[in-house]
């Protein structure tokens, strides 16, 4: 059936009127802070206690915007007659956010969980040099890193948890077997009767 | 002495209405348009939901430099905004908002003639601006304005003539006194023609081809800055108030309320005018701009025949009643 002439005009009016009664989508930042999704890429925090100065992040960074300085220290042997160990000590860890393209490769690549995404985004500066965040500032961002979002229902168990649980279960089973054995050992006859 | 006071008071009231109502319409347009597009519109000026946005705009316009292009026809260029704005003030004087002598700035016997003639002068401002700017875009805008004026003045006059025929008078209060509720369905086609033609004459979207900013910058107003530009904008909104007021008076029964509830008087006029003003804004938000040829086609092949048919209908019914 052909549409009634002018129905398109009425439809147009209806659309605008309906939109008027709906809630607006205007974000009232900075009066109202935006609701950011989990895993928002705002700024990178450094948990420097975990950093071993392996330099993987600096090497993988496509922009080469991570600067790391370190020196080696020797740690005296833990046991008498043991070997002295050498340890990397972090002197400088800086990320230049004027170069960073927020790809997150450094965070992905870090084998020791020393880098994290933080949702904070209000760190604009008037001087571009101040966008290079040194290690103390990067350490401060760590306080703003949210807890990792909960896993989806029915999701596979995280590998480390699975491994830990398996080990614990194995241990418990061994202990139970040992206890049973020690309990059963004095009177083996009873068990047979039962 | 008393007469002088009376005249002064009426003029002051009309002037205050002339200064405030267009701003109210403008502010409403800001907010309604925003919400129809899922936005909030102005929120800061004045503190509460941006109620003072147009005041802030006015202050901004007043601060700007008043530039007259070197090649422009100076006097005409500078006079154009006033020519565009003042007719609407004059029209406002003649629009009755309530019953009786007290509710109209000045009773004009040939009300419809006066009102439509003076409103036509307003468009002259755009023509002056378009010619005097010495700018090709302004000239194009001016030409389009002229074409639009020619095309739409005719159906507007015909529709108004139909009402005058129905009432047997051309005086605006006289028309209101003769108004009966069944005029509404009787004159509905005329009302539509009048309103649409009025919109086109105001160059409101979707009939804003003369100021089509995506192709001829801002038409006749391209070269204007500061207060003179603001006057042109104000003229547009004053035009909305006048058009809605006139449509109310001619076709919607002015101060007559529905079901004989005339008691509120001038409140009815204001309410109907406000609803029509909302409609003007609503149409602007909903429809895209008509192309120049579509614009002419609508006027000559739709509105003029409809207006003529309305006049014929009015005549037939009038004769049948008598």
Tab-separated table of N, CA and C in Angstrom, chain A residues 63-169:
chain	number	residue	atom	x	y	z
A	63	UNK	N	56.574	3.748	20.607
A	63	UNK	CA	56.943	5.162	20.569
A	63	UNK	C	58.263	5.449	21.272
A	64	UNK	N	58.785	4.470	21.915
A	64	UNK	CA	60.007	4.638	22.712
A	64	UNK	C	59.831	5.772	23.711
A	65	UNK	N	58.754	5.718	24.421
A	65	UNK	CA	58.494	6.826	25.335
A	65	UNK	C	58.716	6.424	26.786
A	66	UNK	N	59.279	5.232	27.007
A	66	UNK	CA	59.588	4.810	28.381
A	66	UNK	C	61.091	4.926	28.593
A	67	UNK	N	61.467	5.660	29.641
A	67	UNK	CA	62.892	5.858	29.918
A	67	UNK	C	63.215	5.138	31.215
A	68	UNK	N	64.227	4.248	31.151
A	68	UNK	CA	64.607	3.485	32.342
A	68	UNK	C	66.113	3.620	32.551
A	69	UNK	N	66.516	4.012	33.747
A	69	UNK	CA	67.935	3.975	34.141
A	69	UNK	C	68.039	3.048	35.332
A	70	UNK	N	69.135	2.291	35.392
A	70	UNK	CA	69.302	1.414	36.551
A	70	UNK	C	70.785	1.158	36.769
A	71	UNK	N	71.105	0.617	37.912
A	71	UNK	CA	72.485	0.128	38.143
A	71	UNK	C	72.385	-1.205	38.875
A	72	UNK	N	73.551	-1.919	38.908
A	72	UNK	CA	73.548	-3.232	39.560
A	72	UNK	C	74.153	-3.088	40.932
A	73	UNK	N	73.584	-3.832	41.837
A	73	UNK	CA	74.161	-3.897	43.180
A	73	UNK	C	74.428	-5.358	43.477
A	74	UNK	N	75.519	-5.604	44.206
A	74	UNK	CA	75.755	-6.993	44.599
A	74	UNK	C	75.178	-7.210	45.973
A	75	UNK	N	74.497	-8.333	46.092
A	75	UNK	CA	73.916	-8.698	47.382
A	75	UNK	C	74.836	-9.768	47.971
A	76	UNK	N	75.282	-9.561	49.205
A	76	UNK	CA	76.167	-10.566	49.789
A	76	UNK	C	75.459	-11.920	49.892
A	77	UNK	N	76.276	-12.964	49.897
A	77	UNK	CA	75.730	-14.323	49.894
A	77	UNK	C	74.834	-14.550	51.098
A	78	UNK	N	73.710	-15.235	50.860
A	78	UNK	CA	72.739	-15.463	51.923
A	78	UNK	C	73.243	-16.493	52.927
A	79	UNK	N	73.939	-17.479	52.411
A	79	UNK	CA	74.474	-18.519	53.310
A	79	UNK	C	75.995	-18.447	53.273
A	80	UNK	N	76.631	-18.782	54.346
A	80	UNK	CA	78.102	-18.745	54.349
A	80	UNK	C	78.638	-19.683	53.273
A	81	UNK	N	79.596	-19.152	52.530
A	81	UNK	CA	80.185	-19.946	51.466
A	81	UNK	C	79.402	-19.900	50.181
A	82	UNK	N	78.229	-19.207	50.170
A	82	UNK	CA	77.387	-19.136	48.967
A	82	UNK	C	77.924	-18.108	47.986
A	83	UNK	N	77.196	-17.997	46.853
A	83	UNK	CA	77.666	-17.088	45.818
A	83	UNK	C	76.999	-15.726	46.017
A	84	UNK	N	77.755	-14.695	45.707
A	84	UNK	CA	77.168	-13.348	45.747
A	84	UNK	C	76.198	-13.187	44.589
A	85	UNK	N	75.079	-12.516	44.826
A	85	UNK	CA	74.100	-12.296	43.756
A	85	UNK	C	74.159	-10.825	43.341
A	86	UNK	N	73.842	-10.584	42.077
A	86	UNK	CA	73.723	-9.188	41.654
A	86	UNK	C	72.250	-8.881	41.429
A	87	UNK	N	71.875	-7.636	41.710
A	87	UNK	CA	70.453	-7.254	41.666
A	87	UNK	C	70.346	-5.932	40.921
A	88	UNK	N	69.321	-5.783	40.094
A	88	UNK	CA	69.096	-4.525	39.385
A	88	UNK	C	68.354	-3.554	40.298
A	89	UNK	N	68.851	-2.332	40.358
A	89	UNK	CA	68.178	-1.304	41.152
A	89	UNK	C	67.696	-0.210	40.199
A	90	UNK	N	66.433	0.117	40.321
A	90	UNK	CA	65.827	1.114	39.430
A	90	UNK	C	66.251	2.513	39.852
A	91	UNK	N	66.819	3.289	38.915
A	91	UNK	CA	67.174	4.675	39.220
A	91	UNK	C	66.131	5.642	38.670
A	92	UNK	N	65.683	5.337	37.462
A	92	UNK	CA	64.698	6.240	36.851
A	92	UNK	C	63.720	5.405	36.041
A	93	UNK	N	62.459	5.708	36.207
A	93	UNK	CA	61.438	5.104	35.338
A	93	UNK	C	60.497	6.233	34.960
A	94	UNK	N	60.451	6.576	33.683
A	94	UNK	CA	59.599	7.695	33.271
A	94	UNK	C	58.856	7.327	32.003
A	95	UNK	N	57.610	7.778	31.924
A	95	UNK	CA	56.826	7.602	30.699
A	95	UNK	C	56.463	8.996	30.184
A	96	UNK	N	56.787	9.242	28.916
A	96	UNK	CA	56.444	10.531	28.313
A	96	UNK	C	55.061	10.419	27.684
A	97	UNK	N	54.059	10.945	28.390
A	97	UNK	CA	52.682	10.798	27.896
A	97	UNK	C	52.376	11.722	26.719
A	98	UNK	N	53.322	12.606	26.384
A	98	UNK	CA	53.111	13.387	25.165
A	98	UNK	C	53.439	12.547	23.935
A	99	UNK	N	54.178	11.452	24.134
A	99	UNK	CA	54.487	10.542	23.029
A	99	UNK	C	53.634	9.280	23.066
A	100	UNK	N	53.273	8.880	24.287
A	100	UNK	CA	52.545	7.626	24.473
A	100	UNK	C	51.291	7.601	23.619
A	101	UNK	N	51.024	6.457	22.975
A	101	UNK	CA	49.798	6.357	22.191
A	101	UNK	C	48.815	5.397	22.834
A	102	UNK	N	49.064	5.078	24.100
A	102	UNK	CA	48.096	4.321	24.893
A	102	UNK	C	47.768	2.966	24.257
A	103	UNK	N	48.788	2.324	23.651
A	103	UNK	CA	48.552	1.026	23.050
A	103	UNK	C	48.504	-0.057	24.117
A	104	UNK	N	49.169	0.182	25.261
A	104	UNK	CA	49.131	-0.788	26.344
A	104	UNK	C	50.062	-1.964	26.174
A	105	UNK	N	50.968	-1.896	25.182
A	105	UNK	CA	51.876	-3.021	24.964
A	105	UNK	C	52.794	-3.207	26.168
A	106	UNK	N	53.248	-2.085	26.781
A	106	UNK	CA	54.154	-2.197	27.933
A	106	UNK	C	53.480	-2.982	29.058
A	107	UNK	N	52.170	-2.726	29.235
A	107	UNK	CA	51.453	-3.399	30.318
A	107	UNK	C	51.272	-4.874	29.992
A	108	UNK	N	50.991	-5.165	28.723
A	108	UNK	CA	50.833	-6.544	28.291
A	108	UNK	C	52.130	-7.320	28.471
A	109	UNK	N	53.223	-6.628	28.159
A	109	UNK	CA	54.481	-7.345	28.038
A	109	UNK	C	55.176	-7.519	29.389
A	110	UNK	N	54.792	-6.731	30.369
A	110	UNK	CA	55.503	-6.780	31.649
A	110	UNK	C	55.320	-8.153	32.297
A	111	UNK	N	56.414	-8.915	32.509
A	111	UNK	CA	56.271	-10.272	33.041
A	111	UNK	C	56.074	-10.282	34.556
A	112	UNK	N	56.254	-9.127	35.206
A	112	UNK	CA	56.218	-9.123	36.678
A	112	UNK	C	55.066	-8.312	37.240
A	113	UNK	N	54.116	-7.946	36.387
A	113	UNK	CA	52.957	-7.166	36.827
A	113	UNK	C	53.356	-5.884	37.541
A	114	UNK	N	54.193	-5.114	36.880
A	114	UNK	CA	54.618	-3.853	37.487
A	114	UNK	C	53.916	-2.652	36.862
A	115	UNK	N	53.240	-2.839	35.714
A	115	UNK	CA	52.566	-1.726	35.046
A	115	UNK	C	51.059	-2.007	34.983
A	116	UNK	N	50.263	-0.955	35.212
A	116	UNK	CA	48.810	-1.118	35.247
A	116	UNK	C	48.124	0.070	34.585
A	117	UNK	N	46.951	-0.173	34.021
A	117	UNK	CA	46.123	0.928	33.535
A	117	UNK	C	45.367	1.540	34.703
A	118	UNK	N	45.344	2.876	34.722
A	118	UNK	CA	44.493	3.590	35.670
A	118	UNK	C	43.488	4.412	34.861
A	119	UNK	N	42.263	4.551	35.340
A	119	UNK	CA	41.267	5.314	34.561
A	119	UNK	C	41.425	6.827	34.671
A	120	UNK	N	42.361	7.312	35.494
A	120	UNK	CA	42.520	8.769	35.636
A	120	UNK	C	42.934	9.379	34.302
A	121	UNK	N	42.286	10.496	33.944
A	121	UNK	CA	42.635	11.112	32.664
A	121	UNK	C	42.883	12.606	32.767
A	122	UNK	N	42.700	13.176	33.945
A	122	UNK	CA	42.803	14.633	34.055
A	122	UNK	C	44.222	15.032	34.425
A	123	UNK	N	45.161	14.809	33.509
A	123	UNK	CA	46.530	15.238	33.823
A	123	UNK	C	47.096	16.109	32.705
A	124	UNK	N	46.224	16.897	32.090
A	124	UNK	CA	46.710	17.829	31.071
A	124	UNK	C	47.627	18.871	31.700
A	125	UNK	N	48.611	19.314	30.937
A	125	UNK	CA	49.571	20.300	31.443
A	125	UNK	C	49.680	21.427	30.432
A	126	UNK	N	50.177	22.574	30.900
A	126	UNK	CA	50.414	23.679	29.972
A	126	UNK	C	51.813	23.592	29.364
A	127	UNK	N	52.678	22.830	30.003
A	127	UNK	CA	54.035	22.651	29.462
A	127	UNK	C	54.218	21.185	29.098
A	128	UNK	N	54.627	20.953	27.867
A	128	UNK	CA	54.689	19.580	27.380
A	128	UNK	C	55.698	18.736	28.171
A	129	UNK	N	56.715	19.388	28.733
A	129	UNK	CA	57.713	18.631	29.488
A	129	UNK	C	57.120	17.975	30.724
A	130	UNK	N	56.093	18.607	31.249
A	130	UNK	CA	55.499	18.064	32.477
A	130	UNK	C	54.655	16.824	32.195
A	131	UNK	N	54.485	16.496	30.937
A	131	UNK	CA	53.758	15.270	30.614
A	131	UNK	C	54.655	14.039	30.766
A	132	UNK	N	55.957	14.248	30.968
A	132	UNK	CA	56.836	13.124	31.271
A	132	UNK	C	56.701	12.830	32.755
A	133	UNK	N	56.027	11.754	33.083
A	133	UNK	CA	55.797	11.431	34.493
A	133	UNK	C	56.947	10.573	34.996
A	134	UNK	N	57.603	11.050	36.057
A	134	UNK	CA	58.719	10.302	36.625
A	134	UNK	C	58.198	9.227	37.571
A	135	UNK	N	59.105	8.454	38.130
A	135	UNK	CA	58.669	7.235	38.819
A	135	UNK	C	57.799	7.527	40.043
A	136	UNK	N	58.073	8.637	40.755
A	136	UNK	CA	57.234	8.902	41.931
A	136	UNK	C	55.792	9.192	41.516
A	137	UNK	N	55.659	9.924	40.404
A	137	UNK	CA	54.306	10.224	39.921
A	137	UNK	C	53.623	8.950	39.408
A	138	UNK	N	54.415	8.132	38.699
A	138	UNK	CA	53.852	6.874	38.202
A	138	UNK	C	53.444	5.965	39.359
A	139	UNK	N	54.235	6.043	40.449
A	139	UNK	CA	53.906	5.240	41.625
A	139	UNK	C	52.600	5.741	42.253
A	140	UNK	N	52.429	7.086	42.238
A	140	UNK	CA	51.194	7.663	42.787
A	140	UNK	C	49.964	7.186	42.018
A	141	UNK	N	50.117	7.051	40.694
A	141	UNK	CA	48.955	6.604	39.898
A	141	UNK	C	48.488	5.223	40.329
A	142	UNK	N	49.399	4.432	40.909
A	142	UNK	CA	49.020	3.070	41.312
A	142	UNK	C	47.843	3.074	42.272
A	143	UNK	N	47.757	4.143	43.111
A	143	UNK	CA	46.649	4.178	44.088
A	143	UNK	C	45.307	4.312	43.396
A	144	UNK	N	45.328	4.771	42.136
A	144	UNK	CA	44.049	4.959	41.436
A	144	UNK	C	43.681	3.754	40.580
A	145	UNK	N	44.547	2.740	40.578
A	145	UNK	CA	44.248	1.565	39.755
A	145	UNK	C	43.129	0.761	40.421
A	146	UNK	N	42.043	0.512	39.698
A	146	UNK	CA	40.939	-0.236	40.309
A	146	UNK	C	41.268	-1.721	40.402
A	147	UNK	N	40.563	-2.399	41.286
A	147	UNK	CA	40.712	-3.851	41.379
A	147	UNK	C	40.271	-4.452	40.047
A	148	UNK	N	40.898	-5.538	39.637
A	148	UNK	CA	40.503	-6.129	38.357
A	148	UNK	C	39.039	-6.525	38.391
A	149	UNK	N	38.325	-6.308	37.293
A	149	UNK	CA	36.901	-6.640	37.281
A	149	UNK	C	36.691	-8.128	37.492
A	150	UNK	N	35.572	-8.450	38.120
A	150	UNK	CA	35.284	-9.851	38.420
A	150	UNK	C	35.118	-10.617	37.111
A	151	UNK	N	35.431	-11.904	37.197
A	151	UNK	CA	35.306	-12.732	35.999
A	151	UNK	C	33.840	-12.930	35.657
A	152	UNK	N	33.581	-13.184	34.390
A	152	UNK	CA	32.222	-13.497	33.974
A	152	UNK	C	31.802	-14.816	34.614
A	153	UNK	N	30.486	-14.926	34.793
A	153	UNK	CA	29.985	-16.167	35.365
A	153	UNK	C	30.253	-17.322	34.395
A	154	UNK	N	30.737	-18.424	34.903
A	154	UNK	CA	31.017	-19.567	34.052
A	154	UNK	C	32.321	-19.461	33.298
A	155	UNK	N	33.103	-18.393	33.592
A	155	UNK	CA	34.373	-18.242	32.896
A	155	UNK	C	35.379	-19.272	33.413
A	156	UNK	N	36.372	-19.520	32.587
A	156	UNK	CA	37.431	-20.455	32.989
A	156	UNK	C	38.189	-19.880	34.177
A	157	UNK	N	38.572	-20.734	35.066
A	157	UNK	CA	39.306	-20.290	36.244
A	157	UNK	C	40.673	-19.743	35.827
A	158	UNK	N	41.132	-18.661	36.479
A	158	UNK	CA	42.471	-18.156	36.145
A	158	UNK	C	43.516	-19.247	36.380
A	159	UNK	N	44.536	-19.235	35.526
A	159	UNK	CA	45.515	-20.334	35.549
A	159	UNK	C	46.192	-20.471	36.903
A	160	UNK	N	46.589	-19.309	37.492
A	160	UNK	CA	47.332	-19.407	38.748
A	160	UNK	C	46.444	-19.968	39.856
A	161	UNK	N	45.154	-19.561	39.817
A	161	UNK	CA	44.240	-20.085	40.829
A	161	UNK	C	44.070	-21.588	40.645
A	162	UNK	N	43.910	-22.016	39.388
A	162	UNK	CA	43.723	-23.433	39.105
A	162	UNK	C	44.934	-24.230	39.587
A	163	UNK	N	46.105	-23.681	39.298
A	163	UNK	CA	47.321	-24.384	39.705
A	163	UNK	C	47.394	-24.492	41.226
A	164	UNK	N	47.081	-23.354	41.894
A	164	UNK	CA	47.164	-23.344	43.358
A	164	UNK	C	46.146	-24.322	43.945
A	165	UNK	N	44.944	-24.318	43.342
A	165	UNK	CA	43.905	-25.194	43.868
A	165	UNK	C	44.309	-26.655	43.678
A	166	UNK	N	44.851	-26.949	42.496
A	166	UNK	CA	45.273	-28.317	42.216
A	166	UNK	C	46.316	-28.783	43.230
A	167	UNK	N	47.289	-27.902	43.491
A	167	UNK	CA	48.348	-28.248	44.440
A	167	UNK	C	47.760	-28.501	45.817
A	168	UNK	N	46.826	-27.601	46.225
A	168	UNK	CA	46.222	-27.736	47.544
A	168	UNK	C	45.425	-29.029	47.638
A	169	UNK	N	44.684	-29.340	46.566
A	169	UNK	CA	43.872	-30.566	46.584
A	169	UNK	C	44.750	-31.810	46.666
